[in-house]
PDB file of C-alpha atoms in Angstrom:
ATOM      1  CA  MET A1472      -0.008   0.066   0.226  1.00 81.00           C
ATOM      2  CA  ALA A1473       2.817   2.359   0.870  1.00 88.00           C
ATOM      3  CA  ILE A1474       4.287   2.152  -2.675  1.00 90.00           C
ATOM      4  CA  SER A1475       0.934   3.301  -4.189  1.00 93.00           C
ATOM      5  CA  LEU A1476       0.652   6.506  -2.014  1.00 95.00           C
ATOM      6  CA  VAL A1477       4.126   7.627  -3.360  1.00 97.00           C
ATOM      7  CA  GLU A1478       5.027   5.719  -6.693  1.00 96.00           C
ATOM      8  CA  GLY A1479       5.479   8.421  -9.204  1.00 96.00           C
ATOM      9  CA  LYS A1480       4.331  11.251  -7.217  1.00 98.00           C
ATOM     10  CA  SER A1481       6.354  14.416  -5.584  1.00 98.00           C
ATOM     11  CA  GLY A1482       6.904  14.084  -1.786  1.00 98.00           C
ATOM     12  CA  LEU A1483       8.873  16.026   1.128  1.00 98.00           C
ATOM     13  CA  GLU A1484      11.028  14.161   3.718  1.00 98.00           C
ATOM     14  CA  ILE A1485      11.377  15.676   7.055  1.00 98.00           C
ATOM     15  CA  GLY A1486      14.523  14.948   8.465  1.00 95.00           C
ATOM     16  CA  GLY A1487      15.767  12.522   5.859  1.00 94.00           C
ATOM     17  CA  PRO A1488      17.645  10.485   4.695  1.00 94.00           C
ATOM     18  CA  SER A1489      16.526   7.347   6.175  1.00 95.00           C
ATOM     19  CA  ALA A1490      17.660   3.987   6.108  1.00 93.00           C
ATOM     20  CA  VAL A1491      14.201   2.376   6.269  1.00 95.00           C
ATOM     21  CA  PHE A1492      13.144   3.694   3.075  1.00 96.00           C
ATOM     22  CA  ARG A1493      16.298   2.778   1.006  1.00 92.00           C
ATOM     23  CA  GLU A1494      16.783  -0.183  -1.429  1.00 80.00           C
ATOM     24  CA  ARG A1495      18.775  -2.728   0.200  1.00 75.00           C
ATOM     25  CA  GLY A1496      17.611  -4.608   3.493  1.00 74.00           C
ATOM     26  CA  SER A1497      14.930  -1.992   4.640  1.00 83.00           C
ATOM     27  CA  PRO A1498      11.431  -2.630   5.891  1.00 89.00           C
ATOM     28  CA  LEU A1499       9.838  -0.228   3.543  1.00 93.00           C
ATOM     29  CA  PRO A1500      12.014   0.652   0.530  1.00 93.00           C
ATOM     30  CA  ILE A1501      10.321   3.365  -1.271  1.00 95.00           C
ATOM     31  CA  TYR A1502      12.807   5.765  -2.095  1.00 96.00           C
ATOM     32  CA  LYS A1503      13.106   4.045  -5.622  1.00 93.00           C
ATOM     33  CA  LYS A1504       9.710   4.327  -6.484  1.00 94.00           C
ATOM     34  CA  VAL A1505       8.991   8.176  -6.086  1.00 97.00           C
ATOM     35  CA  GLY A1506       8.663  10.699  -8.708  1.00 96.00           C
ATOM     36  CA  SER A1507      10.717  13.350  -6.930  1.00 98.00           C
ATOM     37  CA  LEU A1508      11.714  13.666  -3.338  1.00 98.00           C
ATOM     38  CA  ASP A1509      12.826  17.451  -1.525  1.00 98.00           C
ATOM     39  CA  ASN A1510      13.973  17.166   2.172  1.00 97.00           C
ATOM     40  CA  CYS A1511      13.430  19.492   5.204  1.00 97.00           C
ATOM     41  CA  ASP A1512      16.010  19.452   7.703  1.00 95.00           C
ATOM     42  CA  ILE A1513      16.604  22.118  10.667  1.00 93.00           C
ATOM     43  CA  SER A1514      20.125  22.707   9.586  1.00 89.00           C
ATOM     44  CA  ARG A1515      22.899  21.967   7.157  1.00 90.00           C
ATOM     45  CA  SER A1516      24.900  19.516   9.970  1.00 87.00           C
ATOM     46  CA  THR A1517      22.821  17.842  12.584  1.00 88.00           C
ATOM     47  CA  VAL A1518      23.812  14.779  14.800  1.00 86.00           C
ATOM     48  CA  TRP A1519      22.502  12.520  12.207  1.00 83.00           C
ATOM     49  CA  ALA A1520      23.581  13.880   8.848  1.00 85.00           C
ATOM     50  CA  SER A1521      25.302  16.491   6.913  1.00 87.00           C
ATOM     51  CA  HIS A1522      23.588  18.265   4.047  1.00 90.00           C
ATOM     52  CA  SER A1523      24.412  20.165   0.526  1.00 94.00           C
ATOM     53  CA  ASP A1524      21.572  22.252  -1.367  1.00 95.00           C
ATOM     54  CA  SER A1525      21.140  19.142  -3.248  1.00 96.00           C
ATOM     55  CA  TYR A1526      19.261  15.831  -1.709  1.00 97.00           C
ATOM     56  CA  ALA A1527      20.707  12.953  -3.041  1.00 95.00           C
ATOM     57  CA  PHE A1528      18.638  10.279  -1.396  1.00 94.00           C
ATOM     58  CA  SER A1529      18.903   7.278  -3.910  1.00 93.00           C
ATOM     59  CA  PRO A1530      21.150   6.471  -6.701  1.00 91.00           C
ATOM     60  CA  GLN A1531      18.060   5.155  -8.534  1.00 88.00           C
ATOM     61  CA  ARG A1532      16.221   8.705  -8.742  1.00 93.00           C
ATOM     62  CA  PRO A1533      17.159  12.450  -9.447  1.00 94.00           C
ATOM     63  CA  ALA A1534      18.424  14.412  -6.399  1.00 96.00           C
ATOM     64  CA  GLY A1535      15.908  16.647  -4.722  1.00 97.00           C
ATOM     65  CA  ARG A1536      16.697  19.881  -2.945  1.00 97.00           C
ATOM     66  CA  ASN A1537      17.420  20.345   0.824  1.00 97.00           C
ATOM     67  CA  ILE A1538      15.361  23.165   2.499  1.00 97.00           C
ATOM     68  CA  PHE A1539      16.625  24.415   5.740  1.00 96.00           C
ATOM     69  CA  CYS A1540      14.144  25.069   8.099  1.00 95.00           C
ATOM     70  CA  ASP A1541      12.157  23.920  11.152  1.00 95.00           C
ATOM     71  CA  GLY A1542       9.871  21.108  10.499  1.00 96.00           C
ATOM     72  CA  SER A1543       6.994  22.329  12.242  1.00 96.00           C
ATOM     73  CA  ASP A1544       7.437  25.800  10.492  1.00 96.00           C
ATOM     74  CA  LEU A1545       7.200  25.272   6.709  1.00 97.00           C
ATOM     75  CA  SER A1546       6.476  29.036   6.146  1.00 96.00           C
ATOM     76  CA  THR A1547       8.936  29.002   2.926  1.00 95.00           C
ATOM     77  CA  ILE A1548       7.014  26.417   1.048  1.00 97.00           C
ATOM     78  CA  ALA A1549       3.580  27.265  -0.557  1.00 97.00           C
ATOM     79  CA  ASN A1550       0.275  25.601   0.381  1.00 98.00           C
ATOM     80  CA  LYS A1551      -0.227  22.308  -1.623  1.00 97.00           C
ATOM     81  CA  SER A1552       2.984  21.718  -2.946  1.00 98.00           C
ATOM     82  CA  TYR A1553       3.549  18.138  -2.414  1.00 98.00           C
ATOM     83  CA  ASP A1554       1.613  14.863  -2.985  1.00 98.00           C
ATOM     84  CA  PHE A1555       3.150  13.104   0.093  1.00 98.00           C
ATOM     85  CA  ILE A1556       5.105  13.399   3.117  1.00 98.00           C
ATOM     86  CA  LEU A1557       7.741  11.113   4.586  1.00 98.00           C
ATOM     87  CA  SER A1558       9.016  11.123   8.113  1.00 98.00           C
ATOM     88  CA  CYS A1559      10.950   8.355   9.954  1.00 97.00           C
ATOM     89  CA  HIS A1560      11.903   8.445  13.530  1.00 97.00           C
ATOM     90  CA  ASN A1561      11.125  12.438  13.529  1.00 96.00           C
ATOM     91  CA  LEU A1562       8.241  13.471  14.990  1.00 98.00           C
ATOM     92  CA  GLU A1563       9.059  12.293  18.502  1.00 98.00           C
ATOM     93  CA  HIS A1564      11.774  15.038  18.445  1.00 97.00           C
ATOM     94  CA  PHE A1565       9.245  17.506  18.082  1.00 98.00           C
ATOM     95  CA  ALA A1566       7.981  19.537  21.261  1.00 98.00           C
ATOM     96  CA  ASN A1567       4.650  20.385  19.519  1.00 98.00           C
ATOM     97  CA  PRO A1568       4.041  17.523  17.013  1.00 98.00           C
ATOM     98  CA  VAL A1569       0.427  18.315  16.575  1.00 98.00           C
ATOM     99  CA  LYS A1570       1.872  21.771  15.150  1.00 98.00           C
ATOM    100  CA  ALA A1571       4.115  19.798  13.042  1.00 98.00           C
ATOM    101  CA  LEU A1572       1.343  17.455  11.454  1.00 98.00           C
ATOM    102  CA  LYS A1573      -0.949  20.587  10.644  1.00 98.00           C
ATOM    103  CA  GLU A1574       2.139  22.050   8.848  1.00 98.00           C
ATOM    104  CA  TRP A1575       2.745  18.900   6.781  1.00 98.00           C
ATOM    105  CA  GLN A1576      -1.125  18.966   6.070  1.00 98.00           C
ATOM    106  CA  ARG A1577      -0.879  22.227   4.677  1.00 98.00           C
ATOM    107  CA  VAL A1578       1.957  21.817   2.127  1.00 98.00           C
ATOM    108  CA  THR A1579       0.451  18.564   0.992  1.00 98.00           C
ATOM    109  CA  ARG A1580      -2.400  18.407  -1.739  1.00 97.00           C
ATOM    110  CA  PRO A1581      -5.702  17.405  -0.541  1.00 96.00           C
ATOM    111  CA  GLY A1582      -6.077  13.428  -0.510  1.00 96.00           C
ATOM    112  CA  GLY A1583      -2.227  13.289  -0.272  1.00 97.00           C
ATOM    113  CA  ALA A1584      -0.680  10.894   1.894  1.00 98.00           C
ATOM    114  CA  LEU A1585       1.770  10.403   5.048  1.00 98.00           C
ATOM    115  CA  VAL A1586       4.229   7.686   5.483  1.00 98.00           C
ATOM    116  CA  LEU A1587       5.080   7.983   9.160  1.00 98.00           C
ATOM    117  CA  VAL A1588       7.605   5.826  11.001  1.00 98.00           C
ATOM    118  CA  LEU A1589       7.942   6.263  14.718  1.00 98.00           C
ATOM    119  CA  PRO A1590       9.985   4.282  17.783  1.00 98.00           C
ATOM    120  CA  ASN A1591       7.883   1.888  19.691  1.00 98.00           C
ATOM    121  CA  TYR A1592       8.541   3.205  23.179  1.00 98.00           C
ATOM    122  CA  SER A1593       8.722  -0.629  24.789  1.00 97.00           C
ATOM    123  CA  ARG A1594      11.778  -1.519  22.607  1.00 97.00           C
ATOM    124  CA  THR A1595      13.754   1.777  23.000  1.00 98.00           C
ATOM    125  CA  PHE A1596      15.356   3.595  25.688  1.00 98.00           C
ATOM    126  CA  ASP A1597      11.966   5.062  26.431  1.00 98.00           C
ATOM    127  CA  HIS A1598      10.701   1.866  27.621  1.00 98.00           C
ATOM    128  CA  ARG A1599      10.327   3.250  31.351  1.00 98.00           C
ATOM    129  CA  ARG A1600       8.154   5.798  30.082  1.00 98.00           C
ATOM    130  CA  ALA A1601       4.481   5.830  29.405  1.00 98.00           C
ATOM    131  CA  PRO A1602       3.081   6.397  26.124  1.00 98.00           C
ATOM    132  CA  THR A1603       2.330  10.261  25.854  1.00 98.00           C
ATOM    133  CA  PRO A1604      -1.592  10.917  26.066  1.00 98.00           C
ATOM    134  CA  VAL A1605      -3.066  12.432  22.764  1.00 98.00           C
ATOM    135  CA  SER A1606      -4.573  15.174  25.019  1.00 98.00           C
ATOM    136  CA  HIS A1607      -1.158  16.331  26.563  1.00 98.00           C
ATOM    137  CA  MET A1608       0.034  16.907  22.563  1.00 98.00           C
ATOM    138  CA  LEU A1609      -3.347  18.644  21.589  1.00 98.00           C
ATOM    139  CA  GLN A1610      -2.883  20.767  24.691  1.00 98.00           C
ATOM    140  CA  ASP A1611       0.660  21.739  23.566  1.00 98.00           C
ATOM    141  CA  TYR A1612      -0.814  22.680  20.414  1.00 98.00           C
ATOM    142  CA  ASP A1613      -3.502  24.994  22.006  1.00 98.00           C
ATOM    143  CA  GLN A1614      -0.659  26.392  24.048  1.00 98.00           C
ATOM    144  CA  ASN A1615       1.276  27.035  21.047  1.00 97.00           C
ATOM    145  CA  ILE A1616       4.417  25.178  22.733  1.00 98.00           C
ATOM    146  CA  GLN A1617       7.659  26.184  21.160  1.00 97.00           C
ATOM    147  CA  GLU A1618      10.543  23.954  19.910  1.00 96.00           C
ATOM    148  CA  ASP A1619      12.785  25.371  23.121  1.00 97.00           C
ATOM    149  CA  ASP A1620      10.411  23.587  25.390  1.00 97.00           C
ATOM    150  CA  LEU A1621      11.930  21.268  28.121  1.00 97.00           C
ATOM    151  CA  THR A1622       8.869  20.315  30.102  1.00 97.00           C
ATOM    152  CA  HIS A1623       9.673  16.643  29.468  1.00 97.00           C
ATOM    153  CA  LEU A1624      13.336  16.851  30.473  1.00 97.00           C
ATOM    154  CA  PRO A1625      13.032  15.975  34.325  1.00 97.00           C
ATOM    155  CA  GLU A1626      11.047  12.948  33.310  1.00 97.00           C
ATOM    156  CA  ILE A1627      13.671  12.049  30.385  1.00 98.00           C
ATOM    157  CA  LEU A1628      16.723  12.614  32.692  1.00 97.00           C
ATOM    158  CA  LEU A1629      14.994  10.212  35.290  1.00 97.00           C
ATOM    159  CA  MET A1630      13.909   7.266  32.868  1.00 97.00           C
ATOM    160  CA  HIS A1631      15.833   7.304  29.949  1.00 98.00           C
ATOM    161  CA  ASP A1632      17.657   3.755  29.907  1.00 98.00           C
ATOM    162  CA  LEU A1633      21.375   4.897  28.894  1.00 97.00           C
ATOM    163  CA  SER A1634      22.277   1.200  28.523  1.00 97.00           C
ATOM    164  CA  MET A1635      20.193   1.098  25.362  1.00 97.00           C
ATOM    165  CA  ASP A1636      21.853   4.382  24.104  1.00 96.00           C
ATOM    166  CA  ARG A1637      25.477   4.333  24.382  1.00 93.00           C
ATOM    167  CA  SER A1638      26.106   7.075  22.022  1.00 91.00           C
ATOM    168  CA  ALA A1639      24.478   9.282  24.621  1.00 94.00           C
ATOM    169  CA  GLY A1640      27.356   8.907  26.880  1.00 94.00           C
ATOM    170  CA  THR A1641      27.720   9.283  30.486  1.00 96.00           C
ATOM    171  CA  ARG A1642      24.655  10.533  32.619  1.00 96.00           C
ATOM    172  CA  GLU A1643      26.593  13.890  32.929  1.00 97.00           C
ATOM    173  CA  ALA A1644      27.295  14.090  29.432  1.00 96.00           C
ATOM    174  CA  PHE A1645      23.561  13.134  28.440  1.00 96.00           C
ATOM    175  CA  ARG A1646      22.215  15.650  31.010  1.00 97.00           C
ATOM    176  CA  GLU A1647      24.635  18.661  29.090  1.00 97.00           C
ATOM    177  CA  ARG A1648      23.378  17.434  25.691  1.00 96.00           C
ATOM    178  CA  SER A1649      19.637  17.501  26.627  1.00 97.00           C
ATOM    179  CA  GLN A1650      19.872  20.886  28.150  1.00 97.00           C
ATOM    180  CA  LYS A1651      21.030  22.308  24.703  1.00 96.00           C
ATOM    181  CA  ASN A1652      18.228  20.253  22.964  1.00 96.00           C
ATOM    182  CA  PHE A1653      17.037  23.417  20.969  1.00 95.00           C
ATOM    183  CA  THR A1654      20.525  23.068  19.145  1.00 93.00           C
ATOM    184  CA  ASN A1655      20.880  19.426  18.731  1.00 94.00           C
ATOM    185  CA  ARG A1656      16.695  18.174  18.834  1.00 95.00           C
ATOM    186  CA  CYS A1657      18.035  14.970  20.393  1.00 96.00           C
ATOM    187  CA  LEU A1658      15.185  14.511  22.890  1.00 97.00           C
ATOM    188  CA  HIS A1659      12.297  12.440  22.588  1.00 98.00           C
ATOM    189  CA  HIS A1660       9.660  14.801  23.817  1.00 98.00           C
ATOM    190  CA  HIS A1661       6.955  12.301  23.519  1.00 98.00           C
ATOM    191  CA  VAL A1662       6.712   8.563  23.230  1.00 98.00           C
ATOM    192  CA  PHE A1663       4.444   6.408  21.033  1.00 98.00           C
ATOM    193  CA  ASP A1664       2.761   3.064  20.699  1.00 98.00           C
ATOM    194  CA  GLU A1665       0.279   1.761  18.267  1.00 98.00           C
ATOM    195  CA  ILE A1666      -2.638   3.049  20.086  1.00 98.00           C
ATOM    196  CA  ASN A1667      -1.666   6.626  20.831  1.00 98.00           C
ATOM    197  CA  SER A1668       0.255   7.302  17.349  1.00 98.00           C
ATOM    198  CA  ARG A1669      -3.080   6.161  15.560  1.00 98.00           C
ATOM    199  CA  GLU A1670      -5.154   8.435  17.604  1.00 98.00           C
ATOM    200  CA  LEU A1671      -2.652  11.289  17.172  1.00 98.00           C
ATOM    201  CA  LEU A1672      -3.285  11.223  13.434  1.00 98.00           C
ATOM    202  CA  ILE A1673      -6.963  10.749  13.697  1.00 98.00           C
ATOM    203  CA  GLN A1674      -6.987  14.066  15.879  1.00 97.00           C
ATOM    204  CA  ALA A1675      -4.980  15.676  13.778  1.00 97.00           C
ATOM    205  CA  GLY A1676      -7.456  14.928  10.931  1.00 97.00           C
ATOM    206  CA  MET A1677      -6.296  12.375   9.141  1.00 98.00           C
ATOM    207  CA  ASP A1678      -7.666   9.118   7.390  1.00 97.00           C
ATOM    208  CA  VAL A1679      -5.298   6.291   9.174  1.00 98.00           C
ATOM    209  CA  LEU A1680      -4.709   3.654   6.397  1.00 97.00           C
ATOM    210  CA  ALA A1681      -2.748   1.028   8.301  1.00 97.00           C
ATOM    211  CA  VAL A1682      -0.596   0.671  11.505  1.00 97.00           C
ATOM    212  CA  GLU A1683       1.895  -2.144  11.963  1.00 96.00           C
ATOM    213  CA  THR A1684       5.116  -2.570  14.073  1.00 95.00           C
ATOM    214  CA  ALA A1685       8.318  -4.137  12.951  1.00 93.00           C
ATOM    215  CA  LEU A1686      11.411  -5.360  14.508  1.00 93.00           C
ATOM    216  CA  PRO A1687      13.713  -4.009  15.857  1.00 94.00           C
ATOM    217  CA  TYR A1688      11.634  -0.711  16.920  1.00 96.00           C
ATOM    218  CA  HIS A1689       9.448   0.631  14.353  1.00 97.00           C
ATOM    219  CA  ILE A1690       5.725   1.784  14.276  1.00 98.00           C
ATOM    220  CA  PHE A1691       4.532   2.193  10.394  1.00 97.00           C
ATOM    221  CA  LEU A1692       1.499   4.481   9.762  1.00 98.00           C
ATOM    222  CA  LEU A1693      -0.174   5.063   6.595  1.00 98.00           C
ATOM    223  CA  ALA A1694      -2.746   7.918   6.321  1.00 98.00           C
ATOM    224  CA  ARG A1695      -4.380  10.331   3.832  1.00 98.00           C
ATOM    225  CA  MET A1696      -4.399  13.925   4.466  1.00 95.00           C
ATOM    226  CA  PRO A1697      -7.643  15.870   4.707  1.00 91.00           C
TER     227      PRO A1697
END
């Protein structure tokens, strides 16, 4: 189903590239099927990738362009510019995920698609936390929470399982990195399972077509935009 939503169409990825969408050994190899794909990232250099103006996401497809802006503020992109949005292990890094989803809807044509991959909290370093209530995320939207918000930092510092996140370093190094989250965007503000991830998309006005889990820690969601 995912291929039919993107094949031959124009899309925007948020925070790519993603190994999940690549050709070899990936659970959802759709890069080779898209018509065109641009990418949005917060900076030319992040913890996960470095970017030029050109977005070379697949050797089988022509490069798109990189757009440097916050994924919850796509004001440089016109309404209804794309047929679909891709986002892999990205939405959990937004302090205001509903605002991000609304922006993704705005730049997508009516009836367009969202291919969303989230980390299944129970299989990650977030396993000690509880899935975030959708009501909380809706409240964040109503209160216009900004991306410098650190409301969840005390919970994260207490419950983050560093034994499953070796790259975070020592407890003190993790604390220092987390306090600078607006720069590095490493925090998982919210945590997800199949239930709250589906409900979040529904509350954001989308038609959820499928929700599936896959090893080692993925939740895959396909949805249509209003």
